[in-house]
mmCIF file of C-alpha atoms in Angstrom:
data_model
loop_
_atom_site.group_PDB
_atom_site.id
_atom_site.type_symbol
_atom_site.label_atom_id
_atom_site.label_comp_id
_atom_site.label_asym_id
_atom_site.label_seq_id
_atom_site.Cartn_x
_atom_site.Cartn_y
_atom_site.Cartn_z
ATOM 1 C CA UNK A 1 72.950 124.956 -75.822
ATOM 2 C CA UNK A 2 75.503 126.496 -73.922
ATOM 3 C CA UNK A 3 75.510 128.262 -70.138
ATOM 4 C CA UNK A 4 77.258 131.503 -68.731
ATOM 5 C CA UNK A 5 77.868 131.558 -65.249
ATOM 6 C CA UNK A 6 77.546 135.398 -64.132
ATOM 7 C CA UNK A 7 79.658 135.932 -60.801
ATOM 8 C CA UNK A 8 78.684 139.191 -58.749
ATOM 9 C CA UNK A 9 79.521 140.622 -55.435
ATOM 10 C CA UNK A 10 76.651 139.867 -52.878
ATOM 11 C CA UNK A 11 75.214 143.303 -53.149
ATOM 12 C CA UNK A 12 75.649 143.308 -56.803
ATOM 13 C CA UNK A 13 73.137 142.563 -59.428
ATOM 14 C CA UNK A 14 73.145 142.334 -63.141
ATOM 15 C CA UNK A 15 71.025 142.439 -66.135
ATOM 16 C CA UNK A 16 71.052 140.347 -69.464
ATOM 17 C CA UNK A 17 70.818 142.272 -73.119
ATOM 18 C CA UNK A 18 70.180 139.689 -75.383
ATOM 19 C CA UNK A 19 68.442 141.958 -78.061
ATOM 20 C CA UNK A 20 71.613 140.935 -81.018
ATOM 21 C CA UNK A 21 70.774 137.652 -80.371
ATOM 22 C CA UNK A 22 67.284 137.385 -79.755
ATOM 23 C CA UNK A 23 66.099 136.566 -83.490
ATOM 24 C CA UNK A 24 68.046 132.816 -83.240
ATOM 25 C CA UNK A 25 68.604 132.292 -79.902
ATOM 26 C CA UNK A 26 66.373 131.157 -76.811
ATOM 27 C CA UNK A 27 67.927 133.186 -73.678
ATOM 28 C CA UNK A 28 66.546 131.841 -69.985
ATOM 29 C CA UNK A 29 68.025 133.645 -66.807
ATOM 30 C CA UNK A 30 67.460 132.003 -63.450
ATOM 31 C CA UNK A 31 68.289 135.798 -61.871
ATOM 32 C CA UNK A 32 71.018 134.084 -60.031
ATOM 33 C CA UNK A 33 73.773 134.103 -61.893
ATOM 34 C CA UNK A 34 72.704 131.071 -64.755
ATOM 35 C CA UNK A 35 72.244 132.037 -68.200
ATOM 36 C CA UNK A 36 71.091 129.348 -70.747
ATOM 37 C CA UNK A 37 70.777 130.277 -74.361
ATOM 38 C CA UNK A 38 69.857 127.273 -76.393
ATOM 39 C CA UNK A 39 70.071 127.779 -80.752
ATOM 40 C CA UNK A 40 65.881 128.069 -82.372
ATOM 41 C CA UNK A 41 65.467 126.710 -86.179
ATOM 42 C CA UNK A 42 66.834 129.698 -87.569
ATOM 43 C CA UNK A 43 70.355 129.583 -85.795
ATOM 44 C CA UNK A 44 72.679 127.643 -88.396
ATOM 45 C CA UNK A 45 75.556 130.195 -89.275
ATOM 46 C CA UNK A 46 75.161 133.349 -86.716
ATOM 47 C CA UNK A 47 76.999 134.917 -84.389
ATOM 48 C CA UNK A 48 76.309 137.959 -81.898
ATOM 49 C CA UNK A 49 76.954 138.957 -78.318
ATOM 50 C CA UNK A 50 75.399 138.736 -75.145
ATOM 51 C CA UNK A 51 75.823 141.619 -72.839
ATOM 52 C CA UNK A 52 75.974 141.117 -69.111
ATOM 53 C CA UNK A 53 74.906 144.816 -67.268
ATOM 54 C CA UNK A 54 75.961 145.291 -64.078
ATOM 55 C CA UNK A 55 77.020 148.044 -61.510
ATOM 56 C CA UNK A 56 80.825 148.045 -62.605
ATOM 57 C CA UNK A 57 80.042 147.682 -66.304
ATOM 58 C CA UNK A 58 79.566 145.134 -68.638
ATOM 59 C CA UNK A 59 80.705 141.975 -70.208
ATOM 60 C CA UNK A 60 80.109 140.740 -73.332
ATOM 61 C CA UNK A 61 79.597 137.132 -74.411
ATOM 62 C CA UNK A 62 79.922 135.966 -78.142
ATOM 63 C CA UNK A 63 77.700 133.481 -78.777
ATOM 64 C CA UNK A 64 78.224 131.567 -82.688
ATOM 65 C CA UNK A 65 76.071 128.889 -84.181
ATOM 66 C CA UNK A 66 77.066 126.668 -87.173
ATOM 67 C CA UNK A 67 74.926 123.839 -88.587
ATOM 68 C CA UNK A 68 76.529 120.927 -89.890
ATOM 69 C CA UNK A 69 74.973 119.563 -93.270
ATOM 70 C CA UNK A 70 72.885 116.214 -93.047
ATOM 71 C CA UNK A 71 73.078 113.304 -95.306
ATOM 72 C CA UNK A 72 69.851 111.328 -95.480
ATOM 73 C CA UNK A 73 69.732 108.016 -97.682
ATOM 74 C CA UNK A 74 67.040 105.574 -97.937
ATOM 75 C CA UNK A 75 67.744 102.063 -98.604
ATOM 76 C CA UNK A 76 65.115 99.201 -99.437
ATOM 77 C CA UNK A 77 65.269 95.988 -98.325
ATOM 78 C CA UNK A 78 64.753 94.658 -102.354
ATOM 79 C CA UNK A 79 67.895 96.377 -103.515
ATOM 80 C CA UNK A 80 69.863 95.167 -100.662
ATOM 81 C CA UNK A 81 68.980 91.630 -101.154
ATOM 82 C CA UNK A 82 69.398 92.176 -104.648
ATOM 83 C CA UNK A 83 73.012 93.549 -104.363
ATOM 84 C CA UNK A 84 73.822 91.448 -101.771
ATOM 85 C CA UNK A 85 72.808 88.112 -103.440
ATOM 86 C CA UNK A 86 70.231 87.131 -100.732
ATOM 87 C CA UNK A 87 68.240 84.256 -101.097
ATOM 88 C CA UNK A 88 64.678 83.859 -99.598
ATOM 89 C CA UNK A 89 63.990 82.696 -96.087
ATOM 90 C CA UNK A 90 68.204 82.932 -95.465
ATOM 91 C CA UNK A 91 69.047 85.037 -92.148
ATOM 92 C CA UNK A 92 71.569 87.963 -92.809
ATOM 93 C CA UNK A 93 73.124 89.411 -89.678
ATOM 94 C CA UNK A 94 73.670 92.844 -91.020
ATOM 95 C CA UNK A 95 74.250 95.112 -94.237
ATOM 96 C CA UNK A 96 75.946 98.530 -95.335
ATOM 97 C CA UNK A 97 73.188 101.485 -95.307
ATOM 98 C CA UNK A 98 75.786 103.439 -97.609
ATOM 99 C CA UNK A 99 79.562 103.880 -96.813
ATOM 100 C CA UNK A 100 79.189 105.728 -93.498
ATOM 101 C CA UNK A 101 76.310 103.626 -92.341
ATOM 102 C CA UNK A 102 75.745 100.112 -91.304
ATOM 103 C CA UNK A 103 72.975 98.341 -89.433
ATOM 104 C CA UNK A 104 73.391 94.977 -87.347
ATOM 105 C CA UNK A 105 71.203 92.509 -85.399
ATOM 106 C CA UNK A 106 72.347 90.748 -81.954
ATOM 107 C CA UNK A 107 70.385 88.215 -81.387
ATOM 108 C CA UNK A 108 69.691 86.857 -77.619
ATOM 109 C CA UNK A 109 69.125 83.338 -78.842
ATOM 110 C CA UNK A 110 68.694 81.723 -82.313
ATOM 111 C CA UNK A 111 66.367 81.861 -84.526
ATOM 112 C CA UNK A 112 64.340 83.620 -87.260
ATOM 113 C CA UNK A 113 65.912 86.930 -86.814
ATOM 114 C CA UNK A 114 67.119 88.118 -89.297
ATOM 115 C CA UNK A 115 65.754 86.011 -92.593
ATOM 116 C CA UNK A 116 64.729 87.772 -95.602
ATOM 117 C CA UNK A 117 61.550 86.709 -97.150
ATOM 118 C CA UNK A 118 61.382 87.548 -101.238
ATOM 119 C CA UNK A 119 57.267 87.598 -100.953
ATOM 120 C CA UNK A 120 57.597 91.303 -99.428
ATOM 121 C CA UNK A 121 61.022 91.435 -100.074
ATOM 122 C CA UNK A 122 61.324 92.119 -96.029
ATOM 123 C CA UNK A 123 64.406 91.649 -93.503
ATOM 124 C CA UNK A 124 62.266 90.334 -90.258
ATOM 125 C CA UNK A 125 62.932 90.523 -86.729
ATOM 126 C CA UNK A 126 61.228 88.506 -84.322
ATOM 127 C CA UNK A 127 60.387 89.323 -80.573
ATOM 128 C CA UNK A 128 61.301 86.406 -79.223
ATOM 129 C CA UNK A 129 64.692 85.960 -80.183
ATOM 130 C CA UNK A 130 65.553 89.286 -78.126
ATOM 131 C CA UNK A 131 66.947 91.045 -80.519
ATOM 132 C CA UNK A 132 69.135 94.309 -80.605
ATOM 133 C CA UNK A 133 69.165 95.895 -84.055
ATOM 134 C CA UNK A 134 71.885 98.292 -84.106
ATOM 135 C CA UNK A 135 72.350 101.545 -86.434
ATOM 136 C CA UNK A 136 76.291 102.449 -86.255
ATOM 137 C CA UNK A 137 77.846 105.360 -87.954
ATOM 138 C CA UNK A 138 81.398 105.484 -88.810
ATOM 139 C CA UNK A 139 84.374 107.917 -90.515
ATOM 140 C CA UNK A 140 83.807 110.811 -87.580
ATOM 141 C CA UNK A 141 79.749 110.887 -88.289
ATOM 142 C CA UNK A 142 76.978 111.049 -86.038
ATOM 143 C CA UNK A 143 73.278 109.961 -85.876
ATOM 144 C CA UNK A 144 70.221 112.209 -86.030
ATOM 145 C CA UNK A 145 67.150 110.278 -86.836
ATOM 146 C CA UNK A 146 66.265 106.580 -88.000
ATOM 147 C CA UNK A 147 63.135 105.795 -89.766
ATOM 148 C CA UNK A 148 62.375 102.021 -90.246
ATOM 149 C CA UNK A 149 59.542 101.299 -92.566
ATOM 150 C CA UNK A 150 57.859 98.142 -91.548
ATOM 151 C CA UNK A 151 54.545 95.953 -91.790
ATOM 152 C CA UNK A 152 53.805 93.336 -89.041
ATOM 153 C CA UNK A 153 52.517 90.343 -87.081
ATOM 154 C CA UNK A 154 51.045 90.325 -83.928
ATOM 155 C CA UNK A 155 51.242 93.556 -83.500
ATOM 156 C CA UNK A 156 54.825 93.423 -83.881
ATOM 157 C CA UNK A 157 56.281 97.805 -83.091
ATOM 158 C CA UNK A 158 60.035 98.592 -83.360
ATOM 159 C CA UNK A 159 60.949 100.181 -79.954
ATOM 160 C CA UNK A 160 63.665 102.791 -78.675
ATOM 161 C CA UNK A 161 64.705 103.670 -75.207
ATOM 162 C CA UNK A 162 61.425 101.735 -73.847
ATOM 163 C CA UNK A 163 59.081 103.608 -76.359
ATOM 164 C CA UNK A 164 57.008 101.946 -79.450
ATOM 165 C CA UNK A 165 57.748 103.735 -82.946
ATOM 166 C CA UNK A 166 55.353 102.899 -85.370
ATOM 167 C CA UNK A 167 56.204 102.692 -89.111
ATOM 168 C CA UNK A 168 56.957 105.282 -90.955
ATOM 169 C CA UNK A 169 58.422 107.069 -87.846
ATOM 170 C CA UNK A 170 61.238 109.789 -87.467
ATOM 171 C CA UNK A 171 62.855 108.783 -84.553
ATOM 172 C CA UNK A 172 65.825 111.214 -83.235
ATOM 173 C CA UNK A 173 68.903 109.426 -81.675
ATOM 174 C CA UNK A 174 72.446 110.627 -81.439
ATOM 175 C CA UNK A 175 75.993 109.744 -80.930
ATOM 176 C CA UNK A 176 77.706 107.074 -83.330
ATOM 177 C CA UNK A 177 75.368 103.990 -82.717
ATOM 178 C CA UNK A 178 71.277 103.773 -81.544
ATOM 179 C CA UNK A 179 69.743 100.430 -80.357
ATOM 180 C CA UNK A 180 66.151 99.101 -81.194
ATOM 181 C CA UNK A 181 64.207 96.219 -80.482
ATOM 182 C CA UNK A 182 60.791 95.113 -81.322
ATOM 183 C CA UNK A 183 58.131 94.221 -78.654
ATOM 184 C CA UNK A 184 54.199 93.442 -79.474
ATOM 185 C CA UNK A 185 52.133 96.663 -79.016
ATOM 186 C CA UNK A 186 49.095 94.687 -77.948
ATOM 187 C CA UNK A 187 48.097 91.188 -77.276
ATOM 188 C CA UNK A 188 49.642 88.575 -75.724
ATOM 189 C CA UNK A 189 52.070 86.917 -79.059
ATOM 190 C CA UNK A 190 55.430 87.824 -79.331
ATOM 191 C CA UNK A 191 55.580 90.389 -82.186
ATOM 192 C CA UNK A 192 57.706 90.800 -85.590
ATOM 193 C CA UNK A 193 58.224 93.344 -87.795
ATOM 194 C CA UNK A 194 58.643 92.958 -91.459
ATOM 195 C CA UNK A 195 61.154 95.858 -92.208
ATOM 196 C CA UNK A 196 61.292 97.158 -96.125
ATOM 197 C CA UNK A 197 62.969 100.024 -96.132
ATOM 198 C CA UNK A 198 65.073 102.261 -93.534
ATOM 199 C CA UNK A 199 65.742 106.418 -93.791
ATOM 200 C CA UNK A 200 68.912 107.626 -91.792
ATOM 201 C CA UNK A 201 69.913 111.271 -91.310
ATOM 202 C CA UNK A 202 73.749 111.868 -90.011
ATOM 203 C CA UNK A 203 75.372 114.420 -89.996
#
């Protein structure tokens, strides 16, 4: 998204021609002098102008739009253990997604976090160690979206920024790094999640 500030004189007003535009971009005008245009699905890889009308003239704005290309891999939980050596019910902090991607678990006391179990060929987190599962992305990438495939107990739900993400959810995060934790969705047991497989998209 990006914003044009339009300055007038008092008595001065002006009027927005977004018609070059209008085919990939969103355009908002608050009328007093804030212009928003924010890229649709069909932006990646245009360019065109915005024209601000007013009494003295006009000004034109170029607006361009570039998508960067994604990478999405999807790891399981059996090759990882497999590639990794792990041996059943042995905890294992953390693991490489691929070469730009790693994933980690911070416990907030000891425990079970973290074992893998060969019978599902699972890496489980428990509740109540207090975990923080992190997903960090290095070499000048960025996150877009984190899907953790997962079976549980007790109702056991991976959570981010306070909500519950069921398996088999796309959930969107950004910047380098994204923090999750698992709570119990119902019930009164402290939850786990039995995680087999995990989908990242970065850009």
């Amino acid at each position: 998204a990006k914003t044009i500030n339009v300055t007038c004189n008092t008595d001065d007003s002006y009027s927005v021609d977004y018609s070059a535009v209008s085919s990939w971009l969103t355009v908002s005008d608050d009328g007093d002098g804030t212009v928003t245009v924010t890229p649709k699905e069909a932006a990646a890889n245009n360019s065109g102008d915005i024209v601000i009308n007013h009494s003295g003239g006009s000004l034109s704005e170029t607006i361009t739009c570039s998508q960067s290309s994604k990478t999405v891999v999807t790891i399981a939980i059996s090759d990882v253990a497999t590639d990794n050596g792990w041996t059943n019910e042995t905890a294992y902090s953390s693991f490489n997604i691929d070469a730009n991607v790693s994933i980690s678990i911070t416990a907030g006391y000891s425990g079970n976090t973290g074992k893998y179990y060969s019978s599902n060929t699972s890496w489980r987190i428990y509740e109540s160690t207090s975990p923080t599962v992190t997903v960090t992305a290095s070499g000048g990438h960025t996150l877009s979206k984190i899907t953790f495939t997962y079976t549980y107990s007790n109702s056991g739900v991976i959570t981010y920024g306070g909500e519950n993400k069921t398996s088999n959810t796309a959930i969107s995060v950004s910047g380098t790094s994204a923090d999750f934790s698992v709570t119990h969705s119902s019930g009164t047991k402290s939850g786990s999640v039995q995680i087999t497989s995990i989908t990242v998209e970065y850009n």
